[in-house]
GROMACS .gro file of C-alpha atoms in nm:
model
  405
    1UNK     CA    1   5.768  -2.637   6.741
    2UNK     CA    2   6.054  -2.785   6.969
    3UNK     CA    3   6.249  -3.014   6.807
    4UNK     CA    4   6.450  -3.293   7.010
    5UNK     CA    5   6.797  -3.434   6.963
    6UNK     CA    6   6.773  -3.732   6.701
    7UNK     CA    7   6.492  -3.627   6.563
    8UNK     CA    8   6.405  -3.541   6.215
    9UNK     CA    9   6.252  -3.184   6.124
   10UNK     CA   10   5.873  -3.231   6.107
   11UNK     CA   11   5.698  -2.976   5.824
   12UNK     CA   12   5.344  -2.838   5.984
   13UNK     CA   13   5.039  -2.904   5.740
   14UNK     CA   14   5.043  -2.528   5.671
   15UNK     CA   15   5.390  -2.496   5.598
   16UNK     CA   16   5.349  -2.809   5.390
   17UNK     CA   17   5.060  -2.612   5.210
   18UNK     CA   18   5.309  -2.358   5.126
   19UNK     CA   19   5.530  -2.594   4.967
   20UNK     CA   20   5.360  -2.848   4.799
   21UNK     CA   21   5.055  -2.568   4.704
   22UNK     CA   22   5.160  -2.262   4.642
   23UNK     CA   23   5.563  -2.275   4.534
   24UNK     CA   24   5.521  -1.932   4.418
   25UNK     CA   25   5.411  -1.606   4.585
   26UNK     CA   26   5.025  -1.672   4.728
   27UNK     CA   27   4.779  -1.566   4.494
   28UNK     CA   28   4.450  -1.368   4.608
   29UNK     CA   29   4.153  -1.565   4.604
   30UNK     CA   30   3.941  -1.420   4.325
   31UNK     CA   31   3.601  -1.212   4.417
   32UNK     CA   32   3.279  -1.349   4.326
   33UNK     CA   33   3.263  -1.081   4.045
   34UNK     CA   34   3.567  -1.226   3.874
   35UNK     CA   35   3.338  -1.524   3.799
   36UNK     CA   36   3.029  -1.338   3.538
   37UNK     CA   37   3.215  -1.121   3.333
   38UNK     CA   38   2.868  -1.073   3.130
   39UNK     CA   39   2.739  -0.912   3.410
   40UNK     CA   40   2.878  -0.583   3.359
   41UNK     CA   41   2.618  -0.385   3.503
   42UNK     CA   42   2.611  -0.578   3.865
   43UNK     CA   43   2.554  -0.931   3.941
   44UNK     CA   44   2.204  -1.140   4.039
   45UNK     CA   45   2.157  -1.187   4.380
   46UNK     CA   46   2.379  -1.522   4.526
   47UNK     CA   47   2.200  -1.817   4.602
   48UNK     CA   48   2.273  -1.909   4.973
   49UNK     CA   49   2.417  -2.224   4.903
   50UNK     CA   50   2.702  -1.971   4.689
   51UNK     CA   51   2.794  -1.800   4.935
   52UNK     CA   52   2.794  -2.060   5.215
   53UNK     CA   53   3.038  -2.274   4.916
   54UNK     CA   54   3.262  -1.991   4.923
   55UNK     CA   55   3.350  -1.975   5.307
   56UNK     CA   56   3.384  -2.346   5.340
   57UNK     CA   57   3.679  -2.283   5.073
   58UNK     CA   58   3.823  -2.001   5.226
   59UNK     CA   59   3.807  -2.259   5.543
   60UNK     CA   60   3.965  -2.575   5.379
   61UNK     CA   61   4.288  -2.345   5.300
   62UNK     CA   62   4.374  -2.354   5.709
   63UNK     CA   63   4.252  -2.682   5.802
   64UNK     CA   64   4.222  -2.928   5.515
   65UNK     CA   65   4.507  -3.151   5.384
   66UNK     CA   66   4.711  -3.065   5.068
   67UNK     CA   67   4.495  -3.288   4.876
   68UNK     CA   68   4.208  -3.186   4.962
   69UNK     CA   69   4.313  -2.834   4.900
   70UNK     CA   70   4.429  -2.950   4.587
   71UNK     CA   71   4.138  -3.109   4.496
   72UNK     CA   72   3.870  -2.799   4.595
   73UNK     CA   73   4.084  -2.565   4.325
   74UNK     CA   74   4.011  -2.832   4.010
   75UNK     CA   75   3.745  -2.758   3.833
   76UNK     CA   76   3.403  -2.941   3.878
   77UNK     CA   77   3.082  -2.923   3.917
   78UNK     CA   78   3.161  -2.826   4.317
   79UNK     CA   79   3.379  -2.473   4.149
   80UNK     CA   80   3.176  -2.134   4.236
   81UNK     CA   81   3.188  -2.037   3.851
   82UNK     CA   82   3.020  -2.304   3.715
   83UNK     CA   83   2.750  -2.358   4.053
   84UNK     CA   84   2.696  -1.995   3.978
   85UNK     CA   85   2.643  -1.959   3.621
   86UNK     CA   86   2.407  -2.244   3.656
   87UNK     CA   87   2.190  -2.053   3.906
   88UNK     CA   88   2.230  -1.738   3.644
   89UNK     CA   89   2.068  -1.946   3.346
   90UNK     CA   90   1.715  -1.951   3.435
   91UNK     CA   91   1.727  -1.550   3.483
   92UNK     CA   92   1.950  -1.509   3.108
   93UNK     CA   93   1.592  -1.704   2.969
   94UNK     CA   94   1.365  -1.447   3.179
   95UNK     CA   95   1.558  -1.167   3.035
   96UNK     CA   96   1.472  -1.256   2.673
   97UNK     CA   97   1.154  -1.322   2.721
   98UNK     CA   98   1.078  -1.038   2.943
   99UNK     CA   99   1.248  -0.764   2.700
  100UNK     CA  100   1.186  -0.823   2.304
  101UNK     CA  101   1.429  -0.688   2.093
  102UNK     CA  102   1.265  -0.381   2.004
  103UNK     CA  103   1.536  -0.297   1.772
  104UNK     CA  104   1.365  -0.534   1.532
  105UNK     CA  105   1.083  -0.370   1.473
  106UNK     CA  106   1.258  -0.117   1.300
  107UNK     CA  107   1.285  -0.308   0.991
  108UNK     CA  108   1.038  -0.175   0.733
  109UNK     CA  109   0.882  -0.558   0.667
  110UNK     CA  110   0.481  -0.611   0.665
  111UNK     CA  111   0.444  -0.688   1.028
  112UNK     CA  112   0.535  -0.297   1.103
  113UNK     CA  113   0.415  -0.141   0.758
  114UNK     CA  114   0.000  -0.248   0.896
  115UNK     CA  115  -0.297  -0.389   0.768
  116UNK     CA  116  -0.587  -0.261   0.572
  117UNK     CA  117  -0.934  -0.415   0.583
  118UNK     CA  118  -1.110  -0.316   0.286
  119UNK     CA  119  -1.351  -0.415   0.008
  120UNK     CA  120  -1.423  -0.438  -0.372
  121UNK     CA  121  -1.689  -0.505  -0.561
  122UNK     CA  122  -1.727  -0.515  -0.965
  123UNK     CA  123  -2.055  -0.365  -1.046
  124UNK     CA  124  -2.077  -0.536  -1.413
  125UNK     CA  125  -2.405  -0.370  -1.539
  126UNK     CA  126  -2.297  -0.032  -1.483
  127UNK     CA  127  -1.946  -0.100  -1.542
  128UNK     CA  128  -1.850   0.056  -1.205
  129UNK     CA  129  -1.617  -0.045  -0.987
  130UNK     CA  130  -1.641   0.019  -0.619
  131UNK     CA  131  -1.393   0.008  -0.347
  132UNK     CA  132  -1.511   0.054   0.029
  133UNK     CA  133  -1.217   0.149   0.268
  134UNK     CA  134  -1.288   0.038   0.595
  135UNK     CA  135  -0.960   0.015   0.829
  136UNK     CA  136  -0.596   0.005   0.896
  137UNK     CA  137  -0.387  -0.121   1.179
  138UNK     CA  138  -0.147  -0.269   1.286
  139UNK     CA  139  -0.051  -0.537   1.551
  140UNK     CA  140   0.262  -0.497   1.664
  141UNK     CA  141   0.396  -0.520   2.009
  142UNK     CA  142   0.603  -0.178   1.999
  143UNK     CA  143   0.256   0.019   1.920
  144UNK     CA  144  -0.005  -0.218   2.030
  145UNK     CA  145  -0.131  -0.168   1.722
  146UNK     CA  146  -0.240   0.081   1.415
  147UNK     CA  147  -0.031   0.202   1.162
  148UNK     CA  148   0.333   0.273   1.176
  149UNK     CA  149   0.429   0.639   1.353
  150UNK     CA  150   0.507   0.881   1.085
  151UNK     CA  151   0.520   1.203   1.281
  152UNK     CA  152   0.724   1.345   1.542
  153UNK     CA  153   0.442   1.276   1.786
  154UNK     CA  154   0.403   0.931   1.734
  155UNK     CA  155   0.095   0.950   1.536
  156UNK     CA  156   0.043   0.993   1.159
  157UNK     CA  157  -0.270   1.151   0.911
  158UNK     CA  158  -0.303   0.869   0.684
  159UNK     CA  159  -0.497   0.834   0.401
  160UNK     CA  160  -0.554   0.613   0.163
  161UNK     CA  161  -0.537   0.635  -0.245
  162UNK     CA  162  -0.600   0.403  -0.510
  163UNK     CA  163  -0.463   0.380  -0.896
  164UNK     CA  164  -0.535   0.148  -1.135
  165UNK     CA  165  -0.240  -0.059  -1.338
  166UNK     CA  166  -0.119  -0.057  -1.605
  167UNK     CA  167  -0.086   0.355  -1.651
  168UNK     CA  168  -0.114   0.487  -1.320
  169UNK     CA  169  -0.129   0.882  -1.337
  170UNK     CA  170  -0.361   1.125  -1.158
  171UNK     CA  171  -0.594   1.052  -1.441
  172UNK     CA  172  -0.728   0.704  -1.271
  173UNK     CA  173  -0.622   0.819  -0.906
  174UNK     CA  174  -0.906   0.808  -0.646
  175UNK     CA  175  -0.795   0.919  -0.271
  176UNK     CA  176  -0.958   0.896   0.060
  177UNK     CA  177  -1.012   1.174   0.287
  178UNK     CA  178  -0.759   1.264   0.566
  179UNK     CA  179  -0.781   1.147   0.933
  180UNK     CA  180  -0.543   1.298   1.144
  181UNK     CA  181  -0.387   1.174   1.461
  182UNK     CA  182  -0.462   0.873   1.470
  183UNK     CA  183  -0.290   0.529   1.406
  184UNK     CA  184  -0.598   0.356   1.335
  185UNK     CA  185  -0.787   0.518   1.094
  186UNK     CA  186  -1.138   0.418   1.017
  187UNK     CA  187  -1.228   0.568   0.675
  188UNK     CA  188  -1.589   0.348   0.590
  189UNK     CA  189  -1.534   0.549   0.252
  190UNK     CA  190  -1.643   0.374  -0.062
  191UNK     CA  191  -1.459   0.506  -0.404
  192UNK     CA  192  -1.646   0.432  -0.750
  193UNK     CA  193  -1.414   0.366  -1.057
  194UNK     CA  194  -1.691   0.440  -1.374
  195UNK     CA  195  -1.616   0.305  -1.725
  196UNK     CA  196  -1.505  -0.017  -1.609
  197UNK     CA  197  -1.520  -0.291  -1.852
  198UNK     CA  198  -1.458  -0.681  -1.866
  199UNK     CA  199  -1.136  -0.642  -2.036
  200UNK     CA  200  -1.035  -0.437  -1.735
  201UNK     CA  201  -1.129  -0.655  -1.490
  202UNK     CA  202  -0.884  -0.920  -1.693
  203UNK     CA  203  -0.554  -0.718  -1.719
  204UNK     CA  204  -0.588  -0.455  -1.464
  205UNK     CA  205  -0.485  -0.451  -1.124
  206UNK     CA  206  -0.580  -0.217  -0.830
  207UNK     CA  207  -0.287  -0.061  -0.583
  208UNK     CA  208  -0.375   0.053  -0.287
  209UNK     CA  209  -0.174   0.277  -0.080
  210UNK     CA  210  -0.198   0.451   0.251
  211UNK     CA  211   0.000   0.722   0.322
  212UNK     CA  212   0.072   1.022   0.584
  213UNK     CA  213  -0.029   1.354   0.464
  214UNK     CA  214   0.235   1.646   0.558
  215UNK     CA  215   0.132   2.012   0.484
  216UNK     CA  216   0.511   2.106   0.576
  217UNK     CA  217   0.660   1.797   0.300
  218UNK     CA  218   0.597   1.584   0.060
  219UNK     CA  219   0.348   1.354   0.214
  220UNK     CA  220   0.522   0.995   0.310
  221UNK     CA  221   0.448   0.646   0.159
  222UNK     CA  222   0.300   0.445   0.486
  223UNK     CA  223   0.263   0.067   0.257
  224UNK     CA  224   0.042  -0.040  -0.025
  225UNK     CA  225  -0.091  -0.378  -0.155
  226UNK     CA  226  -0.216  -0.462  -0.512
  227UNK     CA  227  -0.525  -0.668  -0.589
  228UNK     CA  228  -0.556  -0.805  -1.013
  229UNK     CA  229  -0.912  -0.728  -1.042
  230UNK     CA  230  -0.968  -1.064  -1.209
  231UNK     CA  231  -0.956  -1.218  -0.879
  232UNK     CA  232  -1.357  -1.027  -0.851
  233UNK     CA  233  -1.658  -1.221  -0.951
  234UNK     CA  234  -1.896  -0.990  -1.090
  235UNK     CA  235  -2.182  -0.848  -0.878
  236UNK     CA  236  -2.036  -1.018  -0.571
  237UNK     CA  237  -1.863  -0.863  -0.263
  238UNK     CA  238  -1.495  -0.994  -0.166
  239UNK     CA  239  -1.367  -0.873   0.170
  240UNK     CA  240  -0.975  -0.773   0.266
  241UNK     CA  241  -0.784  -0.759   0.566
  242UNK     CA  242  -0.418  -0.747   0.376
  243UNK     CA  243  -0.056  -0.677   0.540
  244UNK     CA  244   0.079  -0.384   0.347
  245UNK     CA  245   0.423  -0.362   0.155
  246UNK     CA  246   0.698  -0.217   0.144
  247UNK     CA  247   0.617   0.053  -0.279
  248UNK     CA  248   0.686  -0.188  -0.562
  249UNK     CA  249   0.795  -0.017  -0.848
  250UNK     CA  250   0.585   0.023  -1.170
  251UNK     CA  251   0.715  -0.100  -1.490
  252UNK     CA  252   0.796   0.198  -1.659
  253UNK     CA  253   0.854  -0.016  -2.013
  254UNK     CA  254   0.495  -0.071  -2.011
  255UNK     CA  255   0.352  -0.101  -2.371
  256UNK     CA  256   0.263   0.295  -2.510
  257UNK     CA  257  -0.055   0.145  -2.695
  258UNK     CA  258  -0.198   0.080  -2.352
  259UNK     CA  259  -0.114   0.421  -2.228
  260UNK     CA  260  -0.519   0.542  -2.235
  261UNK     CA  261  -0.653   0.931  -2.262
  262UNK     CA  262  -0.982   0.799  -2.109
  263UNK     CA  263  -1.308   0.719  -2.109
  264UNK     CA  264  -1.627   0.872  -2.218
  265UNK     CA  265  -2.009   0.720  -2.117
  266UNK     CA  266  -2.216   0.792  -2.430
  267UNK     CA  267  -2.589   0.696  -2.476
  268UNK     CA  268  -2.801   0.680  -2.806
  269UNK     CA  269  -3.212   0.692  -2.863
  270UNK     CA  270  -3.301   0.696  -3.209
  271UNK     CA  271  -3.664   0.948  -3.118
  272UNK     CA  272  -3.920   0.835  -3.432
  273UNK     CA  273  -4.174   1.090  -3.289
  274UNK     CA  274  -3.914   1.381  -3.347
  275UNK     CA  275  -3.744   1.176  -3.625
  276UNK     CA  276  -3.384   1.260  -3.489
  277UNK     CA  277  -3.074   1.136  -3.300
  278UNK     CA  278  -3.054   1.193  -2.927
  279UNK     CA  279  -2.661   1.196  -2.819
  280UNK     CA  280  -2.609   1.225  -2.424
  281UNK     CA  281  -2.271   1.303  -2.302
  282UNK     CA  282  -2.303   1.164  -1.984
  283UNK     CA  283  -1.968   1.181  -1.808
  284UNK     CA  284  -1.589   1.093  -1.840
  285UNK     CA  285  -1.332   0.927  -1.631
  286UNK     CA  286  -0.965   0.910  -1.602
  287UNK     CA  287  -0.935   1.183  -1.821
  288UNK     CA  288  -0.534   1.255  -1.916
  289UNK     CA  289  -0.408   1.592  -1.733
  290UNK     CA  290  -0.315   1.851  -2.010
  291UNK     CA  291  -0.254   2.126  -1.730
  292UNK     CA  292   0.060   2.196  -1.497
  293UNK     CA  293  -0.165   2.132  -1.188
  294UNK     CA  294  -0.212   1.792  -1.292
  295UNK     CA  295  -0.527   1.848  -1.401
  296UNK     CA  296  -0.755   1.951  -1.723
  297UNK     CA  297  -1.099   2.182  -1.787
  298UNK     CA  298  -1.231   1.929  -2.003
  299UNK     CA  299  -1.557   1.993  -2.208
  300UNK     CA  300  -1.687   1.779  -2.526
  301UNK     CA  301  -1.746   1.831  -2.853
  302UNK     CA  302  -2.023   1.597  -3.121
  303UNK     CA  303  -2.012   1.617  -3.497
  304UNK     CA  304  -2.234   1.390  -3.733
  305UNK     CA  305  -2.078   1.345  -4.018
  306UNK     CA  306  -2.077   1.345  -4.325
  307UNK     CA  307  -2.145   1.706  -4.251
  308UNK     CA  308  -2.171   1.891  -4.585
  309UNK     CA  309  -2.338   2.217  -4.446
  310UNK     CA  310  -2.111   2.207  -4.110
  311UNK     CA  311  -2.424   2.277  -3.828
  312UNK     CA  312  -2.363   1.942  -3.677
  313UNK     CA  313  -2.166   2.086  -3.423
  314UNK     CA  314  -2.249   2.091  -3.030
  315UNK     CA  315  -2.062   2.135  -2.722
  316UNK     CA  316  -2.090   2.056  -2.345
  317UNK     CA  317  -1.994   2.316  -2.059
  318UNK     CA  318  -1.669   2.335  -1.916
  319UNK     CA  319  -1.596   2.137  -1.608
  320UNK     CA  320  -1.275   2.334  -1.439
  321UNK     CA  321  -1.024   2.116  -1.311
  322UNK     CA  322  -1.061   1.797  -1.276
  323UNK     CA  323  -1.059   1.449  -1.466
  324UNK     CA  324  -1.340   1.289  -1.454
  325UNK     CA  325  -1.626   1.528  -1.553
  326UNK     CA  326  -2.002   1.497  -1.507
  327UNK     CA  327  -2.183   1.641  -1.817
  328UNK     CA  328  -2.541   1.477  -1.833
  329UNK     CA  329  -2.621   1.685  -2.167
  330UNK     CA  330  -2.761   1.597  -2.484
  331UNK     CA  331  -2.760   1.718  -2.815
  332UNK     CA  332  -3.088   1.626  -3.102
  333UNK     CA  333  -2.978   1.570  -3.452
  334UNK     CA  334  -3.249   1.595  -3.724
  335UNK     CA  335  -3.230   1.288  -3.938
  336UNK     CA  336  -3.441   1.065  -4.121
  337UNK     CA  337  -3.371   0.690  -3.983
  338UNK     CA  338  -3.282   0.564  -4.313
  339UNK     CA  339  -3.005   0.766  -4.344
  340UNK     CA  340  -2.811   0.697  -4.046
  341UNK     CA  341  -2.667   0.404  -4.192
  342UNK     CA  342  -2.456   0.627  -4.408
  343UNK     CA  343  -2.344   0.885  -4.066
  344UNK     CA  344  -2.105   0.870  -3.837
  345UNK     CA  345  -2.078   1.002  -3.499
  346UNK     CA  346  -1.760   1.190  -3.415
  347UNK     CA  347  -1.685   1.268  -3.020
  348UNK     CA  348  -1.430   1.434  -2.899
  349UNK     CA  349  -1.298   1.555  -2.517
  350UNK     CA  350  -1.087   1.885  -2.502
  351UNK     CA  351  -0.915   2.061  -2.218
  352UNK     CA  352  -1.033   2.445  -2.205
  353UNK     CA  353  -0.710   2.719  -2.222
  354UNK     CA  354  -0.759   3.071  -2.186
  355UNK     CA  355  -0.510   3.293  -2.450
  356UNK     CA  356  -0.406   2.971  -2.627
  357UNK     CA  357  -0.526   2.660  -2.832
  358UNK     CA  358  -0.716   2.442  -2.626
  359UNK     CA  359  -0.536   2.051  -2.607
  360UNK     CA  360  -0.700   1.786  -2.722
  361UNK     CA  361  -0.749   1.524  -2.485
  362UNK     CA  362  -0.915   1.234  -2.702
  363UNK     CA  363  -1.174   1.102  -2.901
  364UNK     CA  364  -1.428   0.797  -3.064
  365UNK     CA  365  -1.623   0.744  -3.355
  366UNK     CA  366  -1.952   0.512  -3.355
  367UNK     CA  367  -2.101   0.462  -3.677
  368UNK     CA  368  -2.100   0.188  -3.954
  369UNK     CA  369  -1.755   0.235  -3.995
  370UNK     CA  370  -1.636   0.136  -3.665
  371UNK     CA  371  -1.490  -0.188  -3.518
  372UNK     CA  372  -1.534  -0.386  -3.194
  373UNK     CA  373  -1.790  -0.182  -2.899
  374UNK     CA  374  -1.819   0.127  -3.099
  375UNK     CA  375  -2.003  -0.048  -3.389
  376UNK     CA  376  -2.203  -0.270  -3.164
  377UNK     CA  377  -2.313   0.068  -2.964
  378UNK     CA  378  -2.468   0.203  -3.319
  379UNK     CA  379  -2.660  -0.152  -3.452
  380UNK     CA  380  -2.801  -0.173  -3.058
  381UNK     CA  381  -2.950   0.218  -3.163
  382UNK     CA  382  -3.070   0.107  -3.505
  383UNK     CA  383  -3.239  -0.176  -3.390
  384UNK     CA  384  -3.401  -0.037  -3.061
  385UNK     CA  385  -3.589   0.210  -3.177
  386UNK     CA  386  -3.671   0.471  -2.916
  387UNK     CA  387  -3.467   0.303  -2.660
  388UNK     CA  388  -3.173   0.474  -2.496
  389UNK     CA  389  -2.845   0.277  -2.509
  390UNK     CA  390  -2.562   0.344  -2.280
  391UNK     CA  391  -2.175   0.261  -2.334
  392UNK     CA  392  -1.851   0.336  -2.195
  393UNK     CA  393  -1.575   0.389  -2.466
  394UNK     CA  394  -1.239   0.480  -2.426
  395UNK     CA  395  -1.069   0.723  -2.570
  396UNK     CA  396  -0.794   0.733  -2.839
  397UNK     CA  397  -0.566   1.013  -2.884
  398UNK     CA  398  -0.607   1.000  -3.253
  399UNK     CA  399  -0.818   1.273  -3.412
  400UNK     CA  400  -1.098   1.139  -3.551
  401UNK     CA  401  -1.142   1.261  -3.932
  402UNK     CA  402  -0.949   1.644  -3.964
  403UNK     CA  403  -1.091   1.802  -3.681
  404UNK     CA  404  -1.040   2.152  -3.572
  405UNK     CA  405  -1.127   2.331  -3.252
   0.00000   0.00000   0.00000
């Protein structure tokens, strides 16, 4: 610009700008980028009213005043960062509901262990308890649902096995059969507990636990959930559908007097035609395991006693390997009816050895003598003549009288 005599120097508005504005070297206006640092992977698309914001401040730099320069650069509700992270929010929320932290359903809690839809029922006249296993799955968003992937491919073989506490052991185990490749397994498989009395269904509780069978490993623990049995009303059905858990441990301090050897079903018919004692050995259950496969070759053994001439002897067959035996024998002992007042009836259950001493497994007497069931079992004979009277009784691992195999 010309300037005339007299004069004073005029300043244009952008040399004024440089002044007043930027004293210092001229800083780059930042990119758009600068403004979403947690974008690191790209930004959203800009809203056209964004970018149309940004020119008209690239704009005001060449043809606004100072102040309004000056005023564009605070920060507001008009500056690109804040107009544009408010655009961003709405997408953040999308985001999170969109993708579910899958991450968290790693955790081993109930939601990703499954559920199991089963049912018990207490069968108190034949002191049976049976357990129908119907179904597992699970519902969670990662799998859809069924049970939690064991094996490489995603699936699992699960099965399911039940023990009763206190003293779980292979004696009182019970097990499903095997489904493999699935991750929800229908079973519809009932398993029968036998010998189960009233006292049971007070202070004994059922776990159940499904698991994946490996022929390569030890087969893994899937989840499990424990029912107390006195939560059954006799005779009636109660349905399940129960989230499994992560293995609780069992109380290894439990008391050794209820540490069982068994049970044994015995019945007893007083014949007055034949004028003798009919004994049936009718089966066992939950027998202990005297042999390094975890199981026994139990077979059983009668004696009436007082037994002066030692004939009283008989014995069942050998069942090979396993715990809980059906016999279905019985055994006559001559005897007037009079005198069985003054008998008692020694039973005992033995596991079979070959080259060695066979291991005694356990045993009950019934006779005038006894206590508790065991004498009740011997009056209900006496005074039902010619009437055959079944009873479970468990097993001791006492030795009734001096014994000998």
């Amino acid at each position: 610009m010309t300037q005339r005599k007299g004069e004073k120097p005029t300043i244009s508005i952008q040399e004024h700008m440089a002044i007043d504005v930027c004293p210092g070297p001229i800083q780059p206006i930042k990119q758009i980028s600068d403004y979403f640092p947690r974008y690191p992977r790209g930004l959203p698309p800009a809203a056209p009213h964004q970018v149309g914001h940004t020119g008209a401040l690239r704009s005001a730099l060449s043809t606004s005043s100072a102040t309004a320069v000056a005023e564009s650069d605070r920060p507001n509700e008009d500056n690109p960062d804040r107009a544009c992270a408010g655009a961003t929010a709405p997408l953040q929320t999308a985001k999170r509901d969109e993708e579910p932290d899958v991450e968290g359903y790693d955790s081993d809690d109930s939601t990703t262990l499954g559920t199991l839809e089963f049912s018990l029922l207490y069968d108190q006249e034949n002191n049976a308890l049976h357990c129908t296993i119907n179904k597992a799955k699970l519902p969670v968003p990662r799998y859809r649902k069924g049970l939690k992937p064991m094996d490489h491919n995603g699936l699992s073989d699960p099965y399911v096995k039940l023990h009763l506490l206190p003293g779980a052991s292979k004696a009182n185990k019970l097990r499903t059969k095997t489904l493999h490749n699935t991750l929800n397994p229908v079973w519809s498989e009932t398993l029968t507990y036998y010998g189960i009395t009233d006292e049971d269904m007070v202070r004994k509780t059922l776990r159940i636990s499904v698991c994946d069978e490996d022929k390569f490993r030890h087969n893994e623990f899937i989840g499990e959930t424990r029912i107390p049995l006195k939560k059954l009303k006799p005779n009636q059905i109660k349905n399940f559908n129960n989230c499994l858990e992560k293995q609780l441990p069992v109380n290894k301090t439990e008391d050794k007097s209820l540490e069982e050897r068994g049970r044994i079903m015995i019945s007893l018919k007083y014949n007055t035609q034949k004028s003798c004692l009919v004994v049936g050995i009718i089966r066992c259950a939950h027998l202990a395991a005297m042999d390094a496969n975890g199981f026994s070759d139990p077979y059983v053994k009668t004696y009436l006693k007082p037994d002066e001439n030692k004939k009283s002897k008989h014995k069942t067959a050998v069942k090979k390997k396993t715990l809980n035996p059906e016999f279905n024998e019985e055994f006559c002992y001559d005897i007037k009816y009079a005198d069985l007042t003054k008998k008692t009836l020694e039973v005992t259950v033995w596991d079979y050895d070959i080259g060695k001493s066979n291991d005694f497994i356990g045993g009950v007497s019934l006779g005038i003598n006894a206590n508790g069931e065991r004498l009740k079992h011997w009056f209900d004979c006496l005074k039902n003549k010619d009437k055959k009277i079944e009873r479970w009784h468990t097993l001791t691992n006492e030795l009734p009288g001096s014994l000998n195999d």
